[in-house]
């Protein structure tokens, strides 16, 4: 067998020497083809494993809004929709939302950094299962003065010491929080944050009566019951029409809204 292998090697070397240019082109084409195939394989695996850390990932959907404009579909919707989905859609197991707040400061004593803030409702961690490094993120349900930090931000603020129960401050909005949990935020999550605070800590009096008209950087998610497909989720098309009628009625009640047009969930203000 070894003699046969050496024979094949000798024949291959002779062939390369006889037609070096032709052999080089063949080998280069083979290498480039294999490299391209491997890169495509890595890309497909990366795409198919996005959000795979969520135990309910197969049943979570983001609610989008259709606009009769150049934008078309946009991800921002209004936060009260999450409660409507929970109450009025029998095939929806749960619903939640996140409001992206932008970059603000966060301090632990004299150590401060800039961080991307997000604000979530009490059901956020019932729907999403981010890997927990330390603490209990469900404490946000009980106390609006608790926050959740990403692992990277916790390390910048506290180094190798535990962040759980420590006090942090946002000087921009003069808020004081205690750290409930530290989470690992995977690269393969389309929800990215460094600080998560309670939605109640974000609200102010003037906005509470206008939530149906406030949709800036707010993403609503639903979690269907297991075994339920999206289109079979309790007549979603019919419910979209009914929900649209309800939204139009609520929007018309807002003092600053002069006119509301549309049907279903395609509504213009």
CSV table of C-alpha atoms in Angstrom, one decimal:
chain,number,residue,atom,x,y,z
A,1,UNK,CA,0.0,0.0,0.0
A,2,UNK,CA,2.8,2.4,0.8
A,3,UNK,CA,4.5,1.6,-2.5
A,4,UNK,CA,1.3,2.3,-4.3
A,5,UNK,CA,1.0,5.7,-2.5
A,6,UNK,CA,4.5,6.7,-3.4
A,7,UNK,CA,3.8,5.8,-7.0
A,8,UNK,CA,0.8,8.1,-7.1
A,9,UNK,CA,2.8,10.9,-5.5
A,10,UNK,CA,5.5,10.5,-8.2
A,11,UNK,CA,3.0,10.5,-11.0
A,12,UNK,CA,1.3,13.6,-9.6
A,13,UNK,CA,4.6,15.5,-9.3
A,14,UNK,CA,5.6,14.5,-12.9
A,15,UNK,CA,2.2,15.8,-14.1
A,16,UNK,CA,2.7,19.1,-12.3
A,17,UNK,CA,6.2,19.6,-13.7
A,18,UNK,CA,5.0,18.8,-17.3
A,19,UNK,CA,2.1,21.3,-17.2
A,20,UNK,CA,2.8,23.7,-14.3
A,21,UNK,CA,0.5,26.5,-15.4
A,22,UNK,CA,-2.5,24.2,-16.0
A,23,UNK,CA,-1.9,22.3,-12.7
A,24,UNK,CA,-1.5,25.6,-10.8
A,25,UNK,CA,-4.8,26.9,-12.2
A,26,UNK,CA,-6.6,23.6,-11.2
A,27,UNK,CA,-5.2,23.7,-7.7
A,28,UNK,CA,-6.0,27.4,-7.2
A,29,UNK,CA,-9.5,26.8,-8.4
A,30,UNK,CA,-9.9,23.8,-6.0
A,31,UNK,CA,-8.6,25.8,-3.0
A,32,UNK,CA,-10.8,28.8,-3.8
A,33,UNK,CA,-13.9,26.6,-4.3
A,34,UNK,CA,-13.3,24.8,-1.0
A,35,UNK,CA,-12.7,28.0,0.8
A,36,UNK,CA,-15.9,29.6,-0.6
A,37,UNK,CA,-17.9,26.5,0.3
A,38,UNK,CA,-16.5,26.5,3.9
A,39,UNK,CA,-17.3,30.2,4.3
A,40,UNK,CA,-20.8,29.7,3.0
A,41,UNK,CA,-21.2,26.8,5.5
A,42,UNK,CA,-20.1,28.9,8.4
A,43,UNK,CA,-22.5,31.7,7.4
A,44,UNK,CA,-25.4,29.3,7.2
A,45,UNK,CA,-24.6,27.8,10.6
A,46,UNK,CA,-24.3,31.3,12.1
A,47,UNK,CA,-27.7,32.3,10.7
A,48,UNK,CA,-29.5,29.1,11.7
A,49,UNK,CA,-28.2,29.3,15.3
A,50,UNK,CA,-29.3,32.9,16.0
A,51,UNK,CA,-31.4,33.2,19.1
A,52,UNK,CA,-30.8,29.5,19.9
A,53,UNK,CA,-30.1,30.4,23.6
A,54,UNK,CA,-33.8,31.2,24.1
A,55,UNK,CA,-35.7,28.1,25.3
A,56,UNK,CA,-38.9,29.5,23.8
A,57,UNK,CA,-37.2,30.7,20.6
A,58,UNK,CA,-39.4,28.7,18.2
A,59,UNK,CA,-42.6,30.4,19.5
A,60,UNK,CA,-41.4,34.0,19.9
A,61,UNK,CA,-42.3,36.6,17.2
A,62,UNK,CA,-41.7,40.3,17.0
A,63,UNK,CA,-44.7,42.5,16.2
A,64,UNK,CA,-44.1,44.9,13.3
A,65,UNK,CA,-46.0,47.8,11.9
A,66,UNK,CA,-46.9,48.3,8.3
A,67,UNK,CA,-46.6,51.9,7.0
A,68,UNK,CA,-48.0,53.3,3.8
A,69,UNK,CA,-44.7,55.1,3.1
A,70,UNK,CA,-41.2,54.4,1.8
A,71,UNK,CA,-40.3,52.8,5.1
A,72,UNK,CA,-42.8,49.9,4.6
A,73,UNK,CA,-42.4,47.6,7.6
A,74,UNK,CA,-41.0,49.1,10.8
A,75,UNK,CA,-40.3,47.2,14.1
A,76,UNK,CA,-41.4,50.0,16.4
A,77,UNK,CA,-44.9,49.6,17.9
A,78,UNK,CA,-46.7,50.8,21.0
A,79,UNK,CA,-46.1,49.2,24.4
A,80,UNK,CA,-49.8,48.7,25.4
A,81,UNK,CA,-50.1,46.1,22.6
A,82,UNK,CA,-48.3,43.6,24.9
A,83,UNK,CA,-51.2,43.7,27.4
A,84,UNK,CA,-53.8,43.4,24.6
A,85,UNK,CA,-52.1,40.3,23.2
A,86,UNK,CA,-52.0,38.7,26.7
A,87,UNK,CA,-55.7,39.4,27.4
A,88,UNK,CA,-57.4,39.0,24.0
A,89,UNK,CA,-55.5,36.4,22.1
A,90,UNK,CA,-56.1,32.9,23.5
A,91,UNK,CA,-53.3,31.2,21.6
A,92,UNK,CA,-50.7,33.8,22.9
A,93,UNK,CA,-48.9,32.4,25.9
A,94,UNK,CA,-47.2,35.7,26.8
A,95,UNK,CA,-46.2,39.1,25.5
A,96,UNK,CA,-43.6,41.6,26.4
A,97,UNK,CA,-41.7,44.6,25.1
A,98,UNK,CA,-38.4,46.5,25.3
A,99,UNK,CA,-37.9,50.2,24.9
A,100,UNK,CA,-34.4,51.1,23.7
A,101,UNK,CA,-33.4,54.2,25.7
A,102,UNK,CA,-30.0,55.2,24.2
A,103,UNK,CA,-26.6,55.7,25.8
A,104,UNK,CA,-26.4,57.2,29.3
A,105,UNK,CA,-23.8,57.2,32.0
A,106,UNK,CA,-23.8,54.6,34.8
A,107,UNK,CA,-21.6,54.9,37.9
A,108,UNK,CA,-20.6,52.6,40.7
A,109,UNK,CA,-19.0,55.0,43.2
A,110,UNK,CA,-16.4,57.0,41.3
A,111,UNK,CA,-16.2,54.5,38.4
A,112,UNK,CA,-18.4,55.5,35.5
A,113,UNK,CA,-18.9,54.4,31.9
A,114,UNK,CA,-21.4,55.0,29.1
A,115,UNK,CA,-23.9,52.2,28.5
A,116,UNK,CA,-26.8,51.3,26.2
A,117,UNK,CA,-30.0,51.3,28.3
A,118,UNK,CA,-33.1,49.4,27.7
A,119,UNK,CA,-36.4,49.4,29.6
A,120,UNK,CA,-38.6,46.3,29.9
A,121,UNK,CA,-41.9,45.3,31.4
A,122,UNK,CA,-42.4,42.6,34.1
A,123,UNK,CA,-42.8,39.7,31.7
A,124,UNK,CA,-39.6,40.2,29.7
A,125,UNK,CA,-37.6,37.5,31.5
A,126,UNK,CA,-40.6,35.1,31.3
A,127,UNK,CA,-40.3,35.3,27.5
A,128,UNK,CA,-36.6,35.6,27.0
A,129,UNK,CA,-34.0,33.4,28.7
A,130,UNK,CA,-30.7,35.2,28.6
A,131,UNK,CA,-27.9,33.2,30.2
A,132,UNK,CA,-27.6,34.3,33.9
A,133,UNK,CA,-24.1,34.9,35.2
A,134,UNK,CA,-25.2,35.9,38.7
A,135,UNK,CA,-28.3,37.1,40.6
A,136,UNK,CA,-32.0,36.9,39.7
A,137,UNK,CA,-33.4,39.0,36.8
A,138,UNK,CA,-37.0,38.3,37.8
A,139,UNK,CA,-36.4,40.8,40.7
A,140,UNK,CA,-37.3,43.5,38.2
A,141,UNK,CA,-40.9,42.4,38.6
A,142,UNK,CA,-40.9,43.3,42.3
A,143,UNK,CA,-38.8,46.4,42.5
A,144,UNK,CA,-38.6,49.1,39.8
A,145,UNK,CA,-35.3,50.3,41.4
A,146,UNK,CA,-33.5,47.1,40.4
A,147,UNK,CA,-31.4,46.8,37.2
A,148,UNK,CA,-29.8,44.1,35.2
A,149,UNK,CA,-26.3,44.6,33.8
A,150,UNK,CA,-24.5,42.9,31.0
A,151,UNK,CA,-21.4,40.9,31.9
A,152,UNK,CA,-19.2,43.4,30.1
A,153,UNK,CA,-20.5,46.4,31.9
A,154,UNK,CA,-20.5,44.7,35.3
A,155,UNK,CA,-16.8,43.9,34.8
A,156,UNK,CA,-16.0,47.5,33.9
A,157,UNK,CA,-17.8,48.8,37.0
A,158,UNK,CA,-16.9,46.2,39.6
A,159,UNK,CA,-14.0,44.3,38.2
A,160,UNK,CA,-13.8,40.7,39.4
A,161,UNK,CA,-16.0,41.4,42.5
A,162,UNK,CA,-19.7,40.5,42.6
A,163,UNK,CA,-22.1,43.3,41.4
A,164,UNK,CA,-25.2,41.7,42.9
A,165,UNK,CA,-26.9,44.0,45.4
A,166,UNK,CA,-24.5,46.9,44.7
A,167,UNK,CA,-25.8,50.4,44.1
A,168,UNK,CA,-25.3,52.1,40.7
A,169,UNK,CA,-26.3,55.6,39.6
A,170,UNK,CA,-27.3,57.2,36.4
A,171,UNK,CA,-26.4,60.9,36.8
A,172,UNK,CA,-28.1,61.9,33.5
A,173,UNK,CA,-31.6,61.1,34.9
A,174,UNK,CA,-30.6,61.2,38.6
A,175,UNK,CA,-31.8,57.6,39.1
A,176,UNK,CA,-30.4,55.2,41.8
A,177,UNK,CA,-30.6,51.5,41.2
A,178,UNK,CA,-29.5,48.2,42.8
A,179,UNK,CA,-28.1,45.4,40.7
A,180,UNK,CA,-30.4,42.4,40.5
A,181,UNK,CA,-28.5,40.3,38.1
A,182,UNK,CA,-25.6,40.1,35.6
A,183,UNK,CA,-26.4,38.5,32.2
A,184,UNK,CA,-24.4,37.3,29.3
A,185,UNK,CA,-25.7,39.0,26.2
A,186,UNK,CA,-24.9,36.6,23.3
A,187,UNK,CA,-23.6,38.1,20.0
A,188,UNK,CA,-26.3,36.0,18.3
A,189,UNK,CA,-29.1,38.0,19.9
A,190,UNK,CA,-30.8,40.7,18.0
A,191,UNK,CA,-31.7,42.3,21.4
A,192,UNK,CA,-28.6,44.0,22.6
A,193,UNK,CA,-28.3,46.0,25.8
A,194,UNK,CA,-25.8,46.8,28.6
A,195,UNK,CA,-28.3,48.0,31.2
A,196,UNK,CA,-31.9,46.8,31.6
A,197,UNK,CA,-34.2,48.8,33.9
A,198,UNK,CA,-37.9,48.5,34.7
A,199,UNK,CA,-40.4,50.2,32.4
A,200,UNK,CA,-41.9,51.8,35.6
A,201,UNK,CA,-38.6,53.6,36.3
A,202,UNK,CA,-38.8,55.1,32.8
A,203,UNK,CA,-42.3,56.4,32.8
A,204,UNK,CA,-43.1,60.0,33.7
A,205,UNK,CA,-46.5,61.6,34.4
A,206,UNK,CA,-46.9,63.4,31.0
A,207,UNK,CA,-46.4,60.3,28.9
A,208,UNK,CA,-48.6,57.9,30.9
A,209,UNK,CA,-51.8,59.1,29.1
A,210,UNK,CA,-50.2,59.0,25.6
A,211,UNK,CA,-48.7,55.6,25.4
A,212,UNK,CA,-50.9,54.6,22.5
A,213,UNK,CA,-49.3,57.3,20.4
A,214,UNK,CA,-45.7,56.8,21.6
A,215,UNK,CA,-43.7,54.2,19.6
A,216,UNK,CA,-40.2,55.5,19.4
A,217,UNK,CA,-37.7,52.5,19.5
A,218,UNK,CA,-40.2,50.2,21.2
A,219,UNK,CA,-40.3,46.5,20.2
A,220,UNK,CA,-43.2,44.3,21.2
A,221,UNK,CA,-42.9,40.4,21.2
A,222,UNK,CA,-45.4,37.6,21.5
A,223,UNK,CA,-44.8,34.1,22.6
A,224,UNK,CA,-47.3,31.6,21.2
A,225,UNK,CA,-48.5,28.5,23.1
A,226,UNK,CA,-46.5,25.4,22.3
A,227,UNK,CA,-48.0,23.5,19.3
A,228,UNK,CA,-49.5,26.7,17.8
A,229,UNK,CA,-48.5,28.0,14.4
A,230,UNK,CA,-48.5,31.7,13.7
A,231,UNK,CA,-51.3,31.7,11.2
A,232,UNK,CA,-53.4,29.4,13.3
A,233,UNK,CA,-53.1,31.7,16.3
A,234,UNK,CA,-56.7,32.3,17.0
A,235,UNK,CA,-57.7,34.0,13.7
A,236,UNK,CA,-54.9,36.5,13.7
A,237,UNK,CA,-56.2,38.3,10.6
A,238,UNK,CA,-59.6,38.8,12.2
A,239,UNK,CA,-58.1,39.9,15.4
A,240,UNK,CA,-55.8,42.3,13.6
A,241,UNK,CA,-58.9,44.0,12.2
A,242,UNK,CA,-60.6,44.2,15.6
A,243,UNK,CA,-57.4,45.4,17.2
A,244,UNK,CA,-57.0,48.1,14.6
A,245,UNK,CA,-60.5,49.3,15.2
A,246,UNK,CA,-59.7,49.5,18.9
A,247,UNK,CA,-56.4,51.3,18.3
A,248,UNK,CA,-58.1,53.9,16.1
A,249,UNK,CA,-60.7,54.6,18.8
A,250,UNK,CA,-58.0,55.0,21.5
A,251,UNK,CA,-55.8,57.2,19.2
A,252,UNK,CA,-58.8,59.5,18.5
A,253,UNK,CA,-59.1,60.2,22.3
A,254,UNK,CA,-55.6,61.6,22.4
A,255,UNK,CA,-55.7,65.4,22.7
A,256,UNK,CA,-52.9,66.1,20.2
A,257,UNK,CA,-54.2,63.8,17.5
A,258,UNK,CA,-56.2,65.6,14.9
A,259,UNK,CA,-56.9,62.8,12.4
A,260,UNK,CA,-56.6,59.0,12.3
A,261,UNK,CA,-56.8,57.0,9.0
A,262,UNK,CA,-56.4,53.4,8.0
A,263,UNK,CA,-57.8,49.9,8.7
A,264,UNK,CA,-56.5,46.9,10.5
A,265,UNK,CA,-53.1,47.6,11.9
A,266,UNK,CA,-52.2,49.9,8.9
A,267,UNK,CA,-53.0,53.1,10.7
A,268,UNK,CA,-51.8,56.6,10.1
A,269,UNK,CA,-51.9,59.5,12.5
